[in-house]
Amino acid sequence: MVDKLSINDNRTGKKHELSLLHGTHVNAGSAISAKDLRDIKTSEKDFGVLVHDPGFMNTSACKSSITFIDGDSGVLLYRGYPIEELASKSTYLEVAYLLLHGELPDESEYDLWNADITNHTFLNEKIKKFLDGFRYDAHPMGILVSSLASLSTFYPKSRNVHDPKIRARSIRRLIAKIPTLAAFAYRYSVGLPYAYPDNDLSYSANFLNMMFRTTDTKYQPDPVLERVLDVLLILHADHEQNCSTSAMRAVASSDADPYVSVSAATAGLYGPLHGGANERVLEMLAEIGTVKKVGSYIEKVKQGEFRLMGFGHRVYKNFDPRAKILKNLASQVFEVTGKNKFLDIALELEKIALNDEYFIKRKLYPNVDFYSGIIYRAMGIPVEMFPVLFAIARTSGWLSHWEEMRNDPELRIARPRQIYTGYPDRGYVNMDSRKLKKIY
Ligand code: CMC
């Protein structure tokens, strides 16, 4: 196979040969180096050709060996392992280790890793004073974004991002502390006293403990719900170069410390088109209210009044494998918690949408957020906490990308270019000669 792509420049009659770069999976695609396009110019002074790609629809920003998605076949692999197997056989902390280190841990590696994470679950008490400054009804995602950034001031050494040992410590701290911060954010927003970590519990059980413990001296969650939460965390742990991970990479490319970088990634996740979608799915189901109203709601979506939240994906154009796993998980949860009306509305919505020409033509399928919200709700987790849970899970993914990026010889500060569409050079106009423009 000739690994070159030829481009004929009709402006100059020149033929340019561009080298192709290939991924390791058969469906990973190939890329040309955007920098090579700069050599395609009409004169020495010409800037050269740029790639114009708003929203990065078709741009590879880095080489990565962490996660692979084949959107047409509904395949998701973490370090080569299918998500279905990890979700049925692993724990979240095992998967976090896999994402970060590239291999599943053996027993002793896992015990050490578990102990390491458990060691760091407590927060500096001063964080509580910081949280006290928020309004009583502050959204926990806003609290999380700010308190994550504030950790940077507690651990100033983390600014040395070139030291692998310091990076490793920051990674452990972040994975360990984010559930505590998240649970504190929730307890603050509902006026409950903070519940401290219980390091005898698993990662997921401890989170439920910090959310829900009241007068019990020892909190023990239902084992089914503990496992379901762990699986939810596994499913959300990484998703290659999505909006929040790209934010993490962009911010950290300036050598910013990991706490402010994870905070920036969390902010990216907050939006309703990304991690905030699960919150909106529940609002949507509540607004629909009954199974009977699903048809008329879908009509409004087709008229373009609003989007069907929890549907569609930039990459998955067949099905989202995470949504399939979650649909099965939902039935396990409802066996413990009893059914709620949202599931029936969601099932009807899915049935109608999947048979409707509008959704078929646009390849719109339920995504991970469609069922996760219903499950969280059944588990008693308040709607505002849904994106927070997404952030807890995705922290291991963000940090894996950060660590990979720090070791990447191709690392440069993220700095995209643009096609300038403003005025060409023009002369300065003094104030007394400026025409009044009505701008209000
Ligand atoms: N409901 C109705 N129509 C939709 C939807 C939807 N959820 N999503 C896309 N479309 C239509 C869109 O209007 C457009 O139609 P047309 O070609 O007639 O203009 C077409 O499908 C393509 O949409 P797009 O906006 O170009 O697609 P995108 O790849 O830029 O956006 C998306 C992907 C996830 C932002 C979008 O599908 C969406 O807004 N979904 C709802 C929000 C949601 O569930 N987000 C969670 C994503 S999964 C979790 C995560 O990884 O973050």
Short mmCIF file of C-alpha atoms and ligand atoms in Angstrom, two decimals:
data_model
loop_
_atom_site.label_atom_id
_atom_site.label_comp_id
_atom_site.label_asym_id
_atom_site.label_seq_id
_atom_site.Cartn_x
_atom_site.Cartn_y
_atom_site.Cartn_z
CA MET A 1 0.00 0.00 0.00
CA VAL A 2 1.32 3.46 -0.91
CA ASP A 3 0.97 5.60 2.19
CA LYS A 4 0.64 8.90 0.39
CA LEU A 5 -2.22 11.11 -0.63
CA SER A 6 -1.80 13.30 -3.72
CA ILE A 7 -3.33 16.72 -3.99
CA ASN A 8 -3.37 18.59 -7.30
CA ASP A 9 -3.41 22.33 -6.77
CA ASN A 10 -5.38 23.68 -9.72
CA ARG A 11 -4.18 27.19 -8.92
CA THR A 12 -0.54 26.39 -9.52
CA GLY A 13 -0.69 23.07 -11.37
CA LYS A 14 1.56 21.58 -8.69
CA LYS A 15 1.07 18.09 -7.29
CA HIS A 16 1.65 17.65 -3.54
CA GLU A 17 2.24 14.31 -1.84
CA LEU A 18 1.07 14.09 1.75
CA SER A 19 2.02 11.25 4.11
CA LEU A 20 -0.75 9.34 5.84
CA LEU A 21 -0.80 8.40 9.48
CA HIS A 22 -2.74 5.28 10.52
CA GLY A 23 -4.38 4.18 13.74
CA THR A 24 -3.95 0.65 15.15
CA HIS A 25 -7.57 -0.51 14.81
CA VAL A 26 -8.89 -1.49 11.34
CA ASN A 27 -11.60 1.15 11.66
CA ALA A 28 -9.42 3.83 13.23
CA GLY A 29 -9.04 5.77 9.96
CA SER A 30 -6.02 7.64 8.62
CA ALA A 31 -4.98 11.26 8.81
CA ILE A 32 -2.79 13.72 7.02
CA SER A 33 -0.76 16.20 9.01
CA ALA A 34 -2.53 19.58 8.88
CA LYS A 35 0.90 21.22 8.98
CA ASP A 36 1.81 19.60 5.65
CA LEU A 37 -1.03 21.57 4.06
CA ARG A 38 0.83 24.77 4.84
CA ASP A 39 3.24 23.88 2.01
CA ILE A 40 0.39 24.14 -0.48
CA LYS A 41 0.64 27.78 -1.44
CA THR A 42 0.38 29.99 -4.48
CA SER A 43 3.46 32.09 -3.64
CA GLU A 44 6.16 32.34 -0.99
CA LYS A 45 4.08 34.94 0.86
CA ASP A 46 0.88 32.90 0.80
CA PHE A 47 -0.02 31.55 4.27
CA GLY A 48 -0.84 28.10 2.87
CA VAL A 49 -3.92 25.91 3.27
CA LEU A 50 -5.60 25.48 6.65
CA VAL A 51 -8.13 22.88 7.75
CA HIS A 52 -11.43 24.57 8.60
CA ASP A 53 -13.30 22.34 11.04
CA PRO A 54 -15.67 24.06 13.50
CA GLY A 55 -16.58 21.72 16.34
CA PHE A 56 -13.64 19.46 15.34
CA MET A 57 -15.97 17.22 13.35
CA ASN A 58 -13.10 15.53 11.53
CA THR A 59 -9.89 16.60 13.19
CA SER A 60 -7.47 14.38 15.09
CA ALA A 61 -5.92 16.49 17.86
CA CYS A 62 -3.53 13.88 19.24
CA LYS A 63 -2.41 10.26 19.15
CA SER A 64 -4.01 8.31 21.98
CA SER A 65 -3.96 4.67 23.07
CA ILE A 66 -6.61 4.97 25.79
CA THR A 67 -10.07 4.59 24.26
CA PHE A 68 -11.37 3.51 20.88
CA ILE A 69 -14.87 4.16 19.56
CA ASP A 70 -16.27 2.74 16.35
CA GLY A 71 -19.40 4.86 16.06
CA ASP A 72 -20.87 2.95 13.10
CA SER A 73 -20.67 -0.43 14.84
CA GLY A 74 -21.42 0.76 18.38
CA VAL A 75 -18.03 -0.38 19.72
CA LEU A 76 -16.33 1.15 22.77
CA LEU A 77 -12.97 -0.17 23.99
CA TYR A 78 -10.92 0.98 26.99
CA ARG A 79 -7.27 0.02 26.34
CA GLY A 80 -8.59 -2.62 23.92
CA TYR A 81 -11.14 -4.19 26.30
CA PRO A 82 -14.83 -4.07 25.25
CA ILE A 83 -16.95 -1.93 27.55
CA GLU A 84 -19.47 -4.78 27.95
CA GLU A 85 -16.83 -7.03 29.55
CA LEU A 86 -15.46 -4.33 31.81
CA ALA A 87 -18.98 -3.41 32.92
CA SER A 88 -19.82 -7.00 33.81
CA LYS A 89 -16.49 -8.10 35.33
CA SER A 90 -14.54 -5.12 36.73
CA THR A 91 -14.89 -2.52 39.46
CA TYR A 92 -14.64 1.21 38.75
CA LEU A 93 -11.28 1.49 40.51
CA GLU A 94 -9.93 -1.40 38.42
CA VAL A 95 -11.07 0.41 35.27
CA ALA A 96 -9.57 3.69 36.48
CA TYR A 97 -6.26 1.84 36.96
CA LEU A 98 -6.57 0.32 33.49
CA LEU A 99 -7.21 3.71 31.86
CA LEU A 100 -4.29 5.30 33.66
CA HIS A 101 -1.73 2.51 33.46
CA GLY A 102 -2.74 0.73 30.27
CA GLU A 103 -3.16 -2.71 31.93
CA LEU A 104 -5.61 -4.26 34.36
CA PRO A 105 -4.00 -4.54 37.81
CA ASP A 106 -3.07 -7.89 39.35
CA GLU A 107 -4.26 -8.53 42.90
CA SER A 108 -1.38 -6.83 44.72
CA GLU A 109 -1.37 -3.85 42.34
CA TYR A 110 -5.11 -3.49 42.89
CA ASP A 111 -4.82 -3.67 46.69
CA LEU A 112 -2.12 -1.01 46.66
CA TRP A 113 -4.09 1.21 44.30
CA ASN A 114 -7.26 0.81 46.37
CA ALA A 115 -5.38 1.66 49.56
CA ASP A 116 -3.73 4.66 47.88
CA ILE A 117 -7.06 6.08 46.75
CA THR A 118 -8.68 5.38 50.13
CA ASN A 119 -5.85 7.26 51.81
CA HIS A 120 -6.76 10.47 50.07
CA THR A 121 -10.55 10.60 50.44
CA PHE A 122 -10.58 13.23 53.20
CA LEU A 123 -10.61 16.96 52.43
CA ASN A 124 -8.79 19.75 54.18
CA GLU A 125 -11.28 21.14 56.73
CA LYS A 126 -10.86 24.63 55.26
CA ILE A 127 -12.78 23.49 52.20
CA LYS A 128 -15.91 23.59 54.36
CA LYS A 129 -15.44 27.33 54.93
CA PHE A 130 -15.03 27.79 51.21
CA LEU A 131 -18.29 25.91 50.58
CA ASP A 132 -20.03 28.08 53.18
CA GLY A 133 -19.70 31.03 50.82
CA PHE A 134 -22.17 29.60 48.31
CA ARG A 135 -25.83 30.58 48.20
CA TYR A 136 -28.14 28.09 49.89
CA ASP A 137 -29.53 26.91 46.52
CA ALA A 138 -26.23 26.75 44.60
CA HIS A 139 -26.16 24.08 41.88
CA PRO A 140 -23.75 21.31 43.00
CA MET A 141 -22.01 21.39 39.61
CA GLY A 142 -21.11 25.08 40.16
CA ILE A 143 -19.85 24.21 43.63
CA LEU A 144 -17.85 21.29 42.23
CA VAL A 145 -16.20 23.36 39.48
CA SER A 146 -15.08 25.99 41.99
CA SER A 147 -14.03 23.67 44.79
CA LEU A 148 -11.99 21.51 42.40
CA ALA A 149 -10.11 24.63 41.30
CA SER A 150 -9.64 25.62 44.94
CA LEU A 151 -7.75 22.34 45.58
CA SER A 152 -4.97 23.79 43.48
CA THR A 153 -4.30 26.28 46.30
CA PHE A 154 -4.09 23.48 48.88
CA TYR A 155 -1.54 21.54 46.83
CA PRO A 156 0.77 24.14 45.27
CA LYS A 157 3.42 21.50 44.45
CA SER A 158 1.00 20.09 41.87
CA ARG A 159 1.98 23.02 39.66
CA ASN A 160 5.16 21.12 38.89
CA VAL A 161 3.51 19.14 36.13
CA HIS A 162 6.86 17.91 34.81
CA ASP A 163 7.52 15.65 37.80
CA PRO A 164 5.94 12.19 37.28
CA LYS A 165 5.85 11.47 41.05
CA ILE A 166 3.97 14.70 41.79
CA ARG A 167 1.62 13.97 38.91
CA ALA A 168 0.92 10.48 40.26
CA ARG A 169 0.06 11.94 43.67
CA SER A 170 -2.26 14.57 42.14
CA ILE A 171 -4.01 11.85 40.14
CA ARG A 172 -4.67 9.76 43.27
CA ARG A 173 -5.81 12.80 45.21
CA LEU A 174 -8.25 13.88 42.52
CA ILE A 175 -9.81 10.43 42.02
CA ALA A 176 -10.11 10.05 45.81
CA LYS A 177 -11.40 13.51 46.65
CA ILE A 178 -13.89 14.21 43.90
CA PRO A 179 -16.63 11.97 45.44
CA THR A 180 -16.11 13.74 48.79
CA LEU A 181 -16.32 17.18 47.18
CA ALA A 182 -19.38 16.10 45.20
CA ALA A 183 -21.19 14.69 48.24
CA PHE A 184 -20.30 17.79 50.29
CA ALA A 185 -21.67 19.99 47.49
CA TYR A 186 -24.95 18.05 47.64
CA ARG A 187 -25.21 18.09 51.45
CA TYR A 188 -24.52 21.81 51.46
CA SER A 189 -27.21 22.48 48.85
CA VAL A 190 -29.83 20.66 50.95
CA GLY A 191 -28.63 21.99 54.29
CA LEU A 192 -27.47 18.66 55.69
CA PRO A 193 -24.32 18.26 57.80
CA TYR A 194 -21.38 16.85 55.87
CA ALA A 195 -20.90 13.09 56.12
CA TYR A 196 -17.23 12.09 56.19
CA PRO A 197 -15.73 9.29 54.08
CA ASP A 198 -15.86 5.74 55.42
CA ASN A 199 -12.69 4.11 54.19
CA ASP A 200 -13.93 0.59 54.94
CA LEU A 201 -16.39 0.90 52.09
CA SER A 202 -15.83 0.51 48.36
CA TYR A 203 -15.46 3.63 46.18
CA SER A 204 -19.13 3.59 45.17
CA ALA A 205 -20.49 2.51 48.56
CA ASN A 206 -18.53 5.29 50.22
CA PHE A 207 -20.05 7.84 47.85
CA LEU A 208 -23.55 6.62 48.73
CA ASN A 209 -22.54 6.78 52.40
CA MET A 210 -21.44 10.41 52.09
CA MET A 211 -24.66 11.28 50.23
CA PHE A 212 -27.22 9.51 52.36
CA ARG A 213 -25.91 8.68 55.85
CA THR A 214 -27.99 10.34 58.53
CA THR A 215 -28.10 8.99 62.09
CA ASP A 216 -26.64 5.56 61.35
CA THR A 217 -23.19 5.02 62.78
CA LYS A 218 -22.36 2.70 59.91
CA TYR A 219 -24.00 3.07 56.52
CA GLN A 220 -24.26 0.01 54.29
CA PRO A 221 -25.87 0.54 50.89
CA ASP A 222 -27.94 -2.10 49.10
CA PRO A 223 -25.33 -4.30 47.31
CA VAL A 224 -27.29 -4.19 44.03
CA LEU A 225 -27.34 -0.38 44.05
CA GLU A 226 -23.66 -0.25 45.03
CA ARG A 227 -22.79 -2.43 42.02
CA VAL A 228 -25.08 -0.50 39.68
CA LEU A 229 -23.40 2.76 40.67
CA ASP A 230 -19.99 1.18 40.07
CA VAL A 231 -21.10 0.07 36.58
CA LEU A 232 -22.44 3.56 35.86
CA LEU A 233 -19.04 4.98 36.80
CA ILE A 234 -17.31 2.45 34.52
CA LEU A 235 -19.55 3.37 31.57
CA HIS A 236 -18.84 7.09 32.00
CA ALA A 237 -15.13 6.77 32.77
CA ASP A 238 -13.76 7.73 29.36
CA HIS A 239 -14.91 8.57 25.87
CA GLU A 240 -11.80 9.71 24.00
CA GLN A 241 -11.68 13.29 22.70
CA ASN A 242 -15.09 14.57 23.85
CA CYS A 243 -15.80 18.19 24.82
CA SER A 244 -14.66 17.96 28.46
CA THR A 245 -11.58 15.83 27.71
CA SER A 246 -10.60 18.27 24.97
CA ALA A 247 -11.04 21.08 27.53
CA MET A 248 -8.78 19.16 29.92
CA ARG A 249 -6.14 18.71 27.24
CA ALA A 250 -6.39 22.32 26.02
CA VAL A 251 -6.13 23.88 29.49
CA ALA A 252 -3.41 21.49 30.67
CA SER A 253 -1.41 22.09 27.48
CA SER A 254 -0.40 25.46 28.94
CA ASP A 255 1.15 23.50 31.88
CA ALA A 256 -1.76 24.51 34.15
CA ASP A 257 -1.97 22.27 37.22
CA PRO A 258 -4.30 19.23 37.23
CA TYR A 259 -6.81 20.68 39.71
CA VAL A 260 -7.67 23.73 37.63
CA SER A 261 -7.55 21.58 34.49
CA VAL A 262 -10.03 19.05 35.91
CA SER A 263 -12.15 21.99 37.04
CA ALA A 264 -12.17 23.29 33.44
CA ALA A 265 -13.07 19.85 32.15
CA THR A 266 -15.92 19.68 34.69
CA ALA A 267 -17.16 23.05 33.41
CA GLY A 268 -17.16 21.63 29.88
CA LEU A 269 -19.16 18.67 31.10
CA TYR A 270 -21.74 20.91 32.80
CA GLY A 271 -23.45 21.96 29.53
CA PRO A 272 -26.74 20.28 28.52
CA LEU A 273 -25.30 19.05 25.22
CA HIS A 274 -22.67 17.04 27.13
CA GLY A 275 -22.82 15.77 30.73
CA GLY A 276 -25.72 18.03 31.64
CA ALA A 277 -27.97 16.06 29.28
CA ASN A 278 -28.90 13.42 31.89
CA GLU A 279 -30.38 16.18 34.06
CA ARG A 280 -32.39 17.46 31.10
CA VAL A 281 -33.65 13.96 30.25
CA LEU A 282 -35.37 13.74 33.62
CA GLU A 283 -36.79 17.26 33.25
CA MET A 284 -38.09 16.23 29.82
CA LEU A 285 -39.71 13.03 31.15
CA ALA A 286 -41.32 15.01 33.96
CA GLU A 287 -42.62 17.56 31.46
CA ILE A 288 -44.11 14.82 29.25
CA GLY A 289 -45.75 13.45 32.39
CA THR A 290 -47.64 10.46 30.93
CA VAL A 291 -47.10 7.80 28.27
CA LYS A 292 -50.09 9.19 26.35
CA LYS A 293 -48.33 12.51 25.70
CA VAL A 294 -45.17 10.98 24.18
CA GLY A 295 -46.48 11.13 20.58
CA SER A 296 -47.31 14.84 20.68
CA TYR A 297 -43.95 15.61 22.35
CA ILE A 298 -42.09 13.82 19.55
CA GLU A 299 -44.06 15.85 16.99
CA LYS A 300 -42.76 19.04 18.60
CA VAL A 301 -39.20 17.70 18.44
CA LYS A 302 -39.69 17.02 14.73
CA GLN A 303 -41.00 20.56 14.23
CA GLY A 304 -37.65 21.73 15.62
CA GLU A 305 -39.11 23.24 18.83
CA PHE A 306 -36.52 21.45 20.96
CA ARG A 307 -34.27 18.41 20.94
CA LEU A 308 -35.03 15.02 22.39
CA MET A 309 -32.56 14.96 25.26
CA GLY A 310 -30.58 11.74 25.66
CA PHE A 311 -30.79 11.11 21.91
CA GLY A 312 -28.12 11.48 19.27
CA HIS A 313 -24.35 11.45 19.44
CA ARG A 314 -21.52 13.00 17.47
CA VAL A 315 -19.76 9.65 17.09
CA TYR A 316 -22.33 6.86 17.57
CA LYS A 317 -24.47 6.60 14.45
CA ASN A 318 -25.87 3.14 15.08
CA PHE A 319 -26.28 2.64 18.80
CA ASP A 320 -24.50 3.70 21.96
CA PRO A 321 -23.25 0.47 23.63
CA ARG A 322 -23.42 2.19 27.02
CA ALA A 323 -27.15 2.86 26.59
CA LYS A 324 -27.76 -0.85 25.88
CA ILE A 325 -26.02 -1.86 29.13
CA LEU A 326 -27.92 0.79 31.06
CA LYS A 327 -31.30 -0.33 29.75
CA ASN A 328 -30.64 -3.79 31.25
CA LEU A 329 -29.29 -2.27 34.44
CA ALA A 330 -32.47 -0.22 34.86
CA SER A 331 -34.54 -3.37 35.33
CA GLN A 332 -32.16 -4.60 38.08
CA VAL A 333 -32.52 -1.28 39.89
CA PHE A 334 -36.30 -1.28 39.66
CA GLU A 335 -36.38 -4.73 41.25
CA VAL A 336 -34.86 -3.15 44.35
CA THR A 337 -36.49 0.27 44.31
CA GLY A 338 -39.85 -0.49 42.69
CA LYS A 339 -40.86 0.88 39.28
CA ASN A 340 -41.33 4.57 38.58
CA LYS A 341 -43.36 6.18 35.81
CA PHE A 342 -40.31 7.65 34.10
CA LEU A 343 -39.21 4.24 32.82
CA ASP A 344 -42.52 3.66 31.02
CA ILE A 345 -42.39 7.12 29.43
CA ALA A 346 -38.76 6.56 28.39
CA LEU A 347 -39.52 3.14 26.87
CA GLU A 348 -42.42 4.58 24.88
CA LEU A 349 -40.29 7.53 23.75
CA GLU A 350 -37.54 5.18 22.60
CA LYS A 351 -40.03 2.91 20.79
CA ILE A 352 -41.69 5.75 18.86
CA ALA A 353 -38.44 7.58 18.06
CA LEU A 354 -36.65 4.47 16.80
CA ASN A 355 -39.46 3.82 14.30
CA ASP A 356 -39.81 7.39 13.11
CA GLU A 357 -38.33 8.54 9.80
CA TYR A 358 -36.99 11.81 11.36
CA PHE A 359 -34.79 9.92 13.83
CA ILE A 360 -33.91 7.05 11.46
CA LYS A 361 -32.72 9.46 8.75
CA ARG A 362 -30.54 11.40 11.17
CA LYS A 363 -29.27 8.24 12.89
CA LEU A 364 -30.44 9.39 16.30
CA TYR A 365 -30.40 6.69 19.01
CA PRO A 366 -30.60 6.77 22.81
CA ASN A 367 -27.24 7.75 24.27
CA VAL A 368 -25.72 7.04 27.70
CA ASP A 369 -27.68 9.88 29.28
CA PHE A 370 -31.07 8.54 28.27
CA TYR A 371 -31.20 5.78 30.89
CA SER A 372 -28.60 6.93 33.41
CA GLY A 373 -30.88 9.68 34.74
CA ILE A 374 -33.78 7.27 35.24
CA ILE A 375 -31.51 4.92 37.18
CA TYR A 376 -30.02 7.69 39.34
CA ARG A 377 -33.49 8.98 40.08
CA ALA A 378 -34.69 5.53 41.13
CA MET A 379 -31.66 5.31 43.44
CA GLY A 380 -32.79 8.51 45.17
CA ILE A 381 -30.07 10.71 43.68
CA PRO A 382 -31.36 14.24 43.06
CA VAL A 383 -31.46 15.47 39.47
CA GLU A 384 -28.84 18.23 40.00
CA MET A 385 -26.37 15.55 41.03
CA PHE A 386 -26.56 13.64 37.73
CA PRO A 387 -23.85 15.66 35.93
CA VAL A 388 -21.83 15.60 39.17
CA LEU A 389 -21.80 11.80 39.03
CA PHE A 390 -20.69 11.99 35.43
CA ALA A 391 -17.79 14.21 36.55
CA ILE A 392 -16.76 11.76 39.30
CA ALA A 393 -16.63 8.94 36.75
CA ARG A 394 -14.88 10.94 34.03
CA THR A 395 -12.11 12.17 36.34
CA SER A 396 -10.09 8.98 35.77
CA GLY A 397 -10.52 9.43 32.01
CA TRP A 398 -9.51 13.10 32.06
CA LEU A 399 -6.43 12.28 34.14
CA SER A 400 -5.45 9.39 31.87
CA HIS A 401 -5.48 11.80 28.95
CA TRP A 402 -3.51 14.31 30.99
CA GLU A 403 -0.83 11.75 31.86
CA GLU A 404 -0.69 10.51 28.26
CA MET A 405 -0.40 14.08 27.01
CA ARG A 406 2.42 14.91 29.44
CA ASN A 407 4.42 12.03 27.97
CA ASP A 408 3.62 12.87 24.36
CA PRO A 409 6.63 14.18 22.40
CA GLU A 410 4.15 15.92 20.08
CA LEU A 411 2.68 18.00 22.93
CA ARG A 412 2.28 21.69 22.07
CA ILE A 413 0.13 24.34 23.69
CA ALA A 414 -3.37 24.09 22.17
CA ARG A 415 -3.69 27.01 19.84
CA PRO A 416 -6.03 26.61 16.87
CA ARG A 417 -5.94 28.92 13.87
CA GLN A 418 -8.85 30.69 12.20
CA ILE A 419 -10.07 31.94 8.87
CA TYR A 420 -10.18 35.67 9.45
CA THR A 421 -13.39 37.21 8.07
CA GLY A 422 -13.15 40.75 9.47
CA TYR A 423 -12.01 43.99 7.82
CA PRO A 424 -8.74 43.95 5.98
CA ASP A 425 -6.39 46.81 7.00
CA ARG A 426 -8.15 50.13 7.41
CA GLY A 427 -7.24 53.59 8.65
CA TYR A 428 -7.99 54.71 12.20
CA VAL A 429 -11.06 56.99 12.55
CA ASN A 430 -10.92 59.76 15.14
CA MET A 431 -13.87 59.94 17.54
CA ASP A 432 -15.28 63.20 16.14
CA SER A 433 -15.43 61.67 12.67
CA ARG A 434 -17.12 58.39 13.67
CA LYS A 435 -20.67 57.81 12.44
CA LEU A 436 -23.20 57.02 15.11
CA LYS A 437 -24.21 53.36 14.85
CA LYS A 438 -27.45 52.27 16.50
CA ILE A 439 -26.52 49.22 18.48
CA TYR A 440 -29.46 49.00 20.91
N1 CMC B 1 -33.27 15.58 18.99
C1 CMC B 1 -33.75 15.98 17.78
N2 CMC B 1 -32.97 16.23 16.72
C2 CMC B 1 -31.64 16.05 16.88
C3 CMC B 1 -31.08 15.62 18.09
C4 CMC B 1 -31.94 15.37 19.17
N3 CMC B 1 -31.47 14.96 20.36
N4 CMC B 1 -29.73 15.53 17.97
C5 CMC B 1 -29.46 15.90 16.71
N5 CMC B 1 -30.61 16.21 16.06
C6 CMC B 1 -30.77 16.59 14.64
C7 CMC B 1 -30.31 18.02 14.42
O1 CMC B 1 -31.37 18.94 14.56
C8 CMC B 1 -29.80 17.94 13.00
O2 CMC B 1 -30.92 17.93 12.15
P1 CMC B 1 -30.86 18.70 10.71
O3 CMC B 1 -29.83 17.94 9.93
O4 CMC B 1 -32.23 18.60 10.19
O5 CMC B 1 -30.43 20.10 11.03
C9 CMC B 1 -29.16 16.55 12.93
O6 CMC B 1 -29.86 15.77 13.90
C10 CMC B 1 -27.67 16.54 13.25
O7 CMC B 1 -27.47 17.18 14.50
P2 CMC B 1 -26.13 17.90 14.94
O8 CMC B 1 -26.44 18.92 15.97
O9 CMC B 1 -25.40 18.35 13.71
O10 CMC B 1 -25.33 16.69 15.57
P3 CMC B 1 -24.03 16.82 16.47
O11 CMC B 1 -23.20 15.62 16.20
O12 CMC B 1 -23.38 18.14 16.29
O13 CMC B 1 -24.60 16.79 17.95
C11 CMC B 1 -25.36 16.03 20.05
C12 CMC B 1 -24.52 15.69 18.80
C13 CMC B 1 -25.14 14.96 21.11
C14 CMC B 1 -24.89 17.37 20.62
C15 CMC B 1 -26.85 16.12 19.64
O14 CMC B 1 -27.28 14.89 19.12
C16 CMC B 1 -27.75 16.57 20.79
O15 CMC B 1 -27.91 17.77 21.00
N6 CMC B 1 -28.34 15.59 21.56
C17 CMC B 1 -29.16 15.94 22.72
C18 CMC B 1 -28.26 16.21 23.90
C19 CMC B 1 -27.67 14.94 24.48
O16 CMC B 1 -28.37 13.96 24.70
N7 CMC B 1 -26.36 15.01 24.78
C20 CMC B 1 -25.62 13.90 25.40
C21 CMC B 1 -24.61 13.29 24.49
S1 CMC B 1 -24.02 11.70 25.08
C22 CMC B 1 -23.14 12.10 26.49
C23 CMC B 1 -21.81 12.67 26.19
O17 CMC B 1 -20.92 11.94 25.72
O18 CMC B 1 -21.66 13.87 26.41
#
